C-alpha cells in the first residue's frame, strides 16, 4: 500500500472488518459482503482496501484465493506491513472503516474514524444508531468516496452521538453491580 509516487499524497485506505464466523449471519449476507467489497474496490481503484477478518473465524481470509480480488485489496493476514499490529494501530492508519456488526465500530469511532455498518441482514442494528448503515454496493461506494475527506460536521455529530450512547462516562461499578443483582436468579 504505497503512494504511486513520492510527491503525491498516499491514497485513502478503507478498512473492511468482519466477524462472519457467527451463525447469525446467513450465507446470502456473507456472499453479499464479498460482492459489495469487490464492487467497491473495482469502483475505486485509487483507494486502498484492507480486509481484516475476525481472528476466531477468518471467514473472508478463506475467500482470498477463490475470489479474483482487485490489486487495491490487501488481506491483513497476508501482509507484512499490517500483520502484527494491534487493532488501535491498524485503525490509526485507516481513513474509514466498514464493518459487520462488531465492537470494531466503537473502536473506530473512538479514534474519530468514519464508520459504517454493513446492513442487509435480520440483525437489529439499533445499537449502531446513528452510524451509517450500508445496504447496497452503491451505499458502500458513496461511503468510501468520503474516506479522504475531512469529517463533515454531520459525521462528527453522528460519531459523538454514537459514542455518547455506547460508553459510560463514569465509574461503571454501579452498573455492573446492578446487572449482577438482576441476574442473581440465574446463578447456580
Tab-separated table of N, CA and C in Angstrom, residues 90-187:
chain	number	residue	atom	x	y	z
A	90	UNK	N	-3.886	-0.457	13.753
A	90	UNK	CA	-4.497	-0.631	12.428
A	90	UNK	C	-5.457	0.521	12.155
A	91	UNK	N	-6.351	0.779	13.097
A	91	UNK	CA	-7.337	1.850	12.909
A	91	UNK	C	-6.666	3.202	12.706
A	92	UNK	N	-5.565	3.431	13.398
A	92	UNK	CA	-4.849	4.694	13.278
A	92	UNK	C	-4.384	4.949	11.850
A	93	UNK	N	-4.151	3.887	11.094
A	93	UNK	CA	-3.632	4.005	9.730
A	93	UNK	C	-4.734	4.039	8.669
A	94	UNK	N	-5.992	3.959	9.100
A	94	UNK	CA	-7.118	3.934	8.163
A	94	UNK	C	-7.799	5.290	8.097
A	95	UNK	N	-8.429	5.547	6.952
A	95	UNK	CA	-9.220	6.767	6.789
A	95	UNK	C	-10.684	6.534	7.102
A	96	UNK	N	-11.150	5.312	6.935
A	96	UNK	CA	-12.554	4.980	7.179
A	96	UNK	C	-12.660	3.487	7.447
A	97	UNK	N	-13.788	3.098	8.061
A	97	UNK	CA	-14.000	1.706	8.446
A	97	UNK	C	-15.404	1.270	8.044
A	98	UNK	N	-15.473	0.121	7.386
A	98	UNK	CA	-16.731	-0.567	7.105
A	98	UNK	C	-16.660	-1.867	7.886
A	99	UNK	N	-17.695	-2.167	8.670
A	99	UNK	CA	-17.648	-3.380	9.480
A	99	UNK	C	-19.011	-4.050	9.562
A	100	UNK	N	-18.987	-5.370	9.637
A	100	UNK	CA	-20.203	-6.075	10.012
A	100	UNK	C	-20.460	-5.702	11.471
A	101	UNK	N	-21.654	-5.949	12.009
A	101	UNK	CA	-21.934	-5.559	13.395
A	101	UNK	C	-20.859	-6.104	14.336
A	102	UNK	N	-20.152	-5.187	14.998
A	102	UNK	CA	-18.988	-5.576	15.781
A	102	UNK	C	-18.558	-4.430	16.688
A	103	UNK	N	-17.804	-4.767	17.712
A	103	UNK	CA	-17.236	-3.732	18.586
A	103	UNK	C	-16.182	-2.906	17.859
A	104	UNK	N	-15.750	-3.331	16.690
A	104	UNK	CA	-14.813	-2.542	15.892
A	104	UNK	C	-15.415	-1.167	15.599
A	105	UNK	N	-16.727	-1.100	15.449
A	105	UNK	CA	-17.379	0.200	15.206
A	105	UNK	C	-17.084	1.169	16.346
A	106	UNK	N	-17.151	0.684	17.567
A	106	UNK	CA	-16.866	1.521	18.732
A	106	UNK	C	-15.393	1.921	18.754
A	107	UNK	N	-14.506	0.967	18.508
A	107	UNK	CA	-13.070	1.269	18.490
A	107	UNK	C	-12.751	2.338	17.442
A	108	UNK	N	-13.333	2.218	16.259
A	108	UNK	CA	-13.074	3.178	15.188
A	108	UNK	C	-13.660	4.551	15.525
A	109	UNK	N	-14.862	4.569	16.086
A	109	UNK	CA	-15.477	5.837	16.463
A	109	UNK	C	-14.648	6.547	17.529
A	110	UNK	N	-14.091	5.773	18.455
A	110	UNK	CA	-13.242	6.377	19.489
A	110	UNK	C	-12.003	7.035	18.881
A	111	UNK	N	-11.576	6.564	17.721
A	111	UNK	CA	-10.442	7.177	17.023
A	111	UNK	C	-10.911	8.207	16.001
A	112	UNK	N	-12.185	8.561	16.066
A	112	UNK	CA	-12.783	9.580	15.192
A	112	UNK	C	-12.663	9.232	13.709
A	113	UNK	N	-12.812	7.950	13.404
A	113	UNK	CA	-12.809	7.497	12.013
A	113	UNK	C	-14.234	7.526	11.472
A	114	UNK	N	-14.350	7.669	10.178
A	114	UNK	CA	-15.653	7.480	9.546
A	114	UNK	C	-15.988	5.998	9.693
A	115	UNK	N	-17.208	5.691	10.151
A	115	UNK	CA	-17.584	4.307	10.417
A	115	UNK	C	-18.937	4.020	9.790
A	116	UNK	N	-19.050	2.875	9.142
A	116	UNK	CA	-20.327	2.417	8.607
A	116	UNK	C	-20.492	0.938	8.933
A	117	UNK	N	-21.745	0.558	9.136
A	117	UNK	CA	-22.089	-0.821	9.470
A	117	UNK	C	-22.738	-1.468	8.251
A	118	UNK	N	-22.351	-2.710	7.980
A	118	UNK	CA	-22.947	-3.447	6.869
A	118	UNK	C	-24.329	-3.927	7.289
A	119	UNK	N	-25.349	-3.447	6.599
A	119	UNK	CA	-26.721	-3.882	6.850
A	119	UNK	C	-27.070	-5.038	5.933
A	120	UNK	N	-28.350	-5.228	5.736
A	120	UNK	CA	-28.794	-6.248	4.799
A	120	UNK	C	-28.994	-7.622	5.396
A	121	UNK	N	-29.188	-7.691	6.699
A	121	UNK	CA	-29.460	-8.974	7.342
A	121	UNK	C	-30.523	-8.756	8.398
A	122	UNK	N	-30.904	-9.817	9.079
A	122	UNK	CA	-32.011	-9.745	10.018
A	122	UNK	C	-31.634	-9.163	11.379
A	123	UNK	N	-30.362	-8.942	11.634
A	123	UNK	CA	-29.937	-8.432	12.940
A	123	UNK	C	-30.442	-7.007	13.146
A	124	UNK	N	-30.867	-6.712	14.351
A	124	UNK	CA	-31.284	-5.364	14.705
A	124	UNK	C	-30.027	-4.535	14.907
A	125	UNK	N	-29.987	-3.387	14.268
A	125	UNK	CA	-28.792	-2.555	14.316
A	125	UNK	C	-28.989	-1.293	15.149
A	126	UNK	N	-29.988	-1.289	16.020
A	126	UNK	CA	-30.268	-0.112	16.844
A	126	UNK	C	-29.052	0.329	17.652
A	127	UNK	N	-28.238	-0.607	18.093
A	127	UNK	CA	-27.066	-0.263	18.899
A	127	UNK	C	-26.071	0.599	18.124
A	128	UNK	N	-26.173	0.593	16.802
A	128	UNK	CA	-25.220	1.341	15.982
A	128	UNK	C	-25.770	2.689	15.504
A	129	UNK	N	-26.972	3.023	15.916
A	129	UNK	CA	-27.548	4.324	15.568
A	129	UNK	C	-26.707	5.406	16.214
A	130	UNK	N	-26.375	6.441	15.557
A	130	UNK	CA	-26.754	6.933	14.230
A	130	UNK	C	-25.677	6.745	13.156
A	131	UNK	N	-24.833	5.710	13.288
A	131	UNK	CA	-23.820	5.469	12.261
A	131	UNK	C	-24.490	5.103	10.941
A	132	UNK	N	-23.751	5.282	9.853
A	132	UNK	CA	-24.294	4.939	8.539
A	132	UNK	C	-24.462	3.426	8.431
A	133	UNK	N	-25.561	3.009	7.829
A	133	UNK	CA	-25.819	1.599	7.547
A	133	UNK	C	-25.735	1.431	6.029
A	134	UNK	N	-24.924	0.482	5.594
A	134	UNK	CA	-24.716	0.250	4.159
A	134	UNK	C	-25.520	-0.964	3.734
A	135	UNK	N	-26.499	-0.752	2.857
A	135	UNK	CA	-27.379	-1.834	2.425
A	135	UNK	C	-27.160	-2.266	0.983
A	136	UNK	N	-26.318	-1.570	0.247
A	136	UNK	CA	-26.105	-1.911	-1.163
A	136	UNK	C	-24.684	-1.541	-1.562
A	137	UNK	N	-24.252	-2.037	-2.702
A	137	UNK	CA	-22.928	-1.685	-3.217
A	137	UNK	C	-22.829	-0.177	-3.421
A	138	UNK	N	-23.904	0.447	-3.877
A	138	UNK	CA	-23.896	1.906	-4.065
A	138	UNK	C	-23.658	2.621	-2.738
A	139	UNK	N	-24.238	2.110	-1.652
A	139	UNK	CA	-24.003	2.691	-0.319
A	139	UNK	C	-22.528	2.567	0.062
A	140	UNK	N	-21.949	1.397	-0.187
A	140	UNK	CA	-20.534	1.175	0.138
A	140	UNK	C	-19.653	2.180	-0.619
A	141	UNK	N	-19.932	2.346	-1.904
A	141	UNK	CA	-19.128	3.239	-2.748
A	141	UNK	C	-19.277	4.684	-2.276
A	142	UNK	N	-20.501	5.132	-2.033
A	142	UNK	CA	-20.728	6.508	-1.577
A	142	UNK	C	-20.000	6.777	-0.263
A	143	UNK	N	-20.033	5.815	0.644
A	143	UNK	CA	-19.340	5.972	1.917
A	143	UNK	C	-17.826	6.055	1.712
A	144	UNK	N	-17.264	5.136	0.953
A	144	UNK	CA	-15.808	5.086	0.764
A	144	UNK	C	-15.281	6.289	-0.011
A	145	UNK	N	-16.102	6.886	-0.865
A	145	UNK	CA	-15.667	8.075	-1.602
A	145	UNK	C	-15.359	9.229	-0.656
A	146	UNK	N	-15.911	9.206	0.531
A	146	UNK	CA	-15.671	10.264	1.512
A	146	UNK	C	-14.442	9.984	2.374
A	147	UNK	N	-13.758	8.869	2.160
A	147	UNK	CA	-12.677	8.439	3.052
A	147	UNK	C	-11.562	9.476	3.183
A	148	UNK	N	-11.154	10.076	2.089
A	148	UNK	CA	-10.024	11.004	2.123
A	148	UNK	C	-10.428	12.411	2.550
A	149	UNK	N	-11.722	12.655	2.636
A	149	UNK	CA	-12.201	13.994	3.003
A	149	UNK	C	-12.184	14.169	4.518
A	150	UNK	N	-12.020	15.394	4.987
A	150	UNK	CA	-12.149	15.614	6.433
A	150	UNK	C	-13.566	15.252	6.887
A	151	UNK	N	-13.691	14.875	8.145
A	151	UNK	CA	-15.018	14.560	8.668
A	151	UNK	C	-15.913	15.783	8.566
A	152	UNK	N	-17.112	15.581	8.064
A	152	UNK	CA	-18.078	16.671	7.968
A	152	UNK	C	-18.687	16.913	9.347
A	153	UNK	N	-19.315	18.079	9.555
A	153	UNK	CA	-19.991	18.311	10.835
A	153	UNK	C	-21.037	17.239	11.142
A	154	UNK	N	-21.751	16.763	10.125
A	154	UNK	CA	-22.764	15.731	10.378
A	154	UNK	C	-22.100	14.411	10.775
A	155	UNK	N	-20.944	14.098	10.174
A	155	UNK	CA	-20.198	12.890	10.554
A	155	UNK	C	-19.717	13.015	11.992
A	156	UNK	N	-19.183	14.169	12.345
A	156	UNK	CA	-18.715	14.409	13.719
A	156	UNK	C	-19.869	14.231	14.711
A	157	UNK	N	-21.033	14.753	14.349
A	157	UNK	CA	-22.201	14.664	15.225
A	157	UNK	C	-22.644	13.209	15.401
A	158	UNK	N	-22.705	12.452	14.279
A	158	UNK	CA	-23.100	11.038	14.356
A	158	UNK	C	-22.138	10.256	15.247
A	159	UNK	N	-20.845	10.501	15.069
A	159	UNK	CA	-19.852	9.793	15.875
A	159	UNK	C	-20.012	10.135	17.353
A	160	UNK	N	-20.167	11.416	17.660
A	160	UNK	CA	-20.327	11.841	19.057
A	160	UNK	C	-21.586	11.231	19.678
A	161	UNK	N	-22.687	11.212	18.926
A	161	UNK	CA	-23.933	10.623	19.434
A	161	UNK	C	-23.764	9.126	19.677
A	162	UNK	N	-23.117	8.444	18.750
A	162	UNK	CA	-22.887	7.005	18.908
A	162	UNK	C	-22.037	6.734	20.151
A	163	UNK	N	-20.969	7.495	20.325
A	163	UNK	CA	-20.109	7.298	21.494
A	163	UNK	C	-20.855	7.604	22.788
A	164	UNK	N	-21.652	8.662	22.779
A	164	UNK	CA	-22.405	9.024	23.983
A	164	UNK	C	-23.388	7.914	24.364
A	165	UNK	N	-23.982	7.267	23.373
A	165	UNK	CA	-24.929	6.176	23.628
A	165	UNK	C	-24.227	4.880	24.033
A	166	UNK	N	-22.970	4.732	23.611
A	166	UNK	CA	-22.282	3.449	23.759
A	166	UNK	C	-21.343	3.360	24.953
A	167	UNK	N	-20.912	4.492	25.460
A	167	UNK	CA	-19.909	4.484	26.515
A	167	UNK	C	-20.477	5.020	27.824
A	168	UNK	N	-19.980	4.517	28.915
A	168	UNK	CA	-20.302	5.039	30.235
A	168	UNK	C	-19.180	5.999	30.590
A	169	UNK	N	-19.539	7.241	30.894
A	169	UNK	CA	-18.506	8.250	31.116
A	169	UNK	C	-18.021	8.319	32.558
A	170	UNK	N	-18.494	7.423	33.401
A	170	UNK	CA	-18.045	7.430	34.790
A	170	UNK	C	-17.706	6.011	35.225
A	171	UNK	N	-17.481	5.839	36.506
A	171	UNK	CA	-17.178	4.524	37.061
A	171	UNK	C	-18.354	3.595	36.792
A	172	UNK	N	-18.107	2.470	36.150
A	172	UNK	CA	-19.172	1.545	35.783
A	172	UNK	C	-19.518	0.538	36.862
A	173	UNK	N	-18.911	0.662	38.040
A	173	UNK	CA	-19.125	-0.322	39.107
A	173	UNK	C	-20.595	-0.462	39.468
A	174	UNK	N	-21.303	0.669	39.636
A	174	UNK	CA	-22.722	0.605	39.999
A	174	UNK	C	-23.539	-0.116	38.937
A	175	UNK	N	-23.212	0.131	37.667
A	175	UNK	CA	-23.934	-0.553	36.587
A	175	UNK	C	-23.670	-2.050	36.603
A	176	UNK	N	-22.432	-2.440	36.864
A	176	UNK	CA	-22.085	-3.864	36.913
A	176	UNK	C	-22.818	-4.550	38.057
A	177	UNK	N	-22.808	-3.918	39.229
A	177	UNK	CA	-23.498	-4.486	40.395
A	177	UNK	C	-24.990	-4.609	40.123
A	178	UNK	N	-25.567	-3.611	39.480
A	178	UNK	CA	-26.995	-3.652	39.148
A	178	UNK	C	-27.314	-4.831	38.239
A	179	UNK	N	-26.490	-5.056	37.238
A	179	UNK	CA	-26.701	-6.168	36.312
A	179	UNK	C	-26.558	-7.493	37.058
A	180	UNK	N	-25.542	-7.600	37.900
A	180	UNK	CA	-25.355	-8.825	38.669
A	180	UNK	C	-26.524	-9.088	39.619
A	181	UNK	N	-27.018	-8.038	40.255
A	181	UNK	CA	-28.168	-8.185	41.152
A	181	UNK	C	-29.391	-8.700	40.405
A	182	UNK	N	-29.621	-8.181	39.209
A	182	UNK	CA	-30.781	-8.595	38.414
A	182	UNK	C	-30.650	-10.025	37.918
A	183	UNK	N	-29.410	-10.503	37.781
A	183	UNK	CA	-29.204	-11.862	37.252
A	183	UNK	C	-28.992	-12.880	38.364
A	184	UNK	N	-29.191	-12.469	39.609
A	184	UNK	CA	-28.932	-13.367	40.727
A	184	UNK	C	-29.708	-14.671	40.616
A	185	UNK	N	-30.899	-14.631	40.090
A	185	UNK	CA	-31.692	-15.835	39.938
A	185	UNK	C	-31.119	-16.808	38.924
A	186	UNK	N	-30.147	-16.370	38.148
A	186	UNK	CA	-29.549	-17.235	37.129
A	186	UNK	C	-28.334	-17.973	37.648
A	187	UNK	N	-27.849	-17.636	38.833
A	187	UNK	CA	-26.656	-18.293	39.368
A	187	UNK	C	-26.982	-19.684	39.869
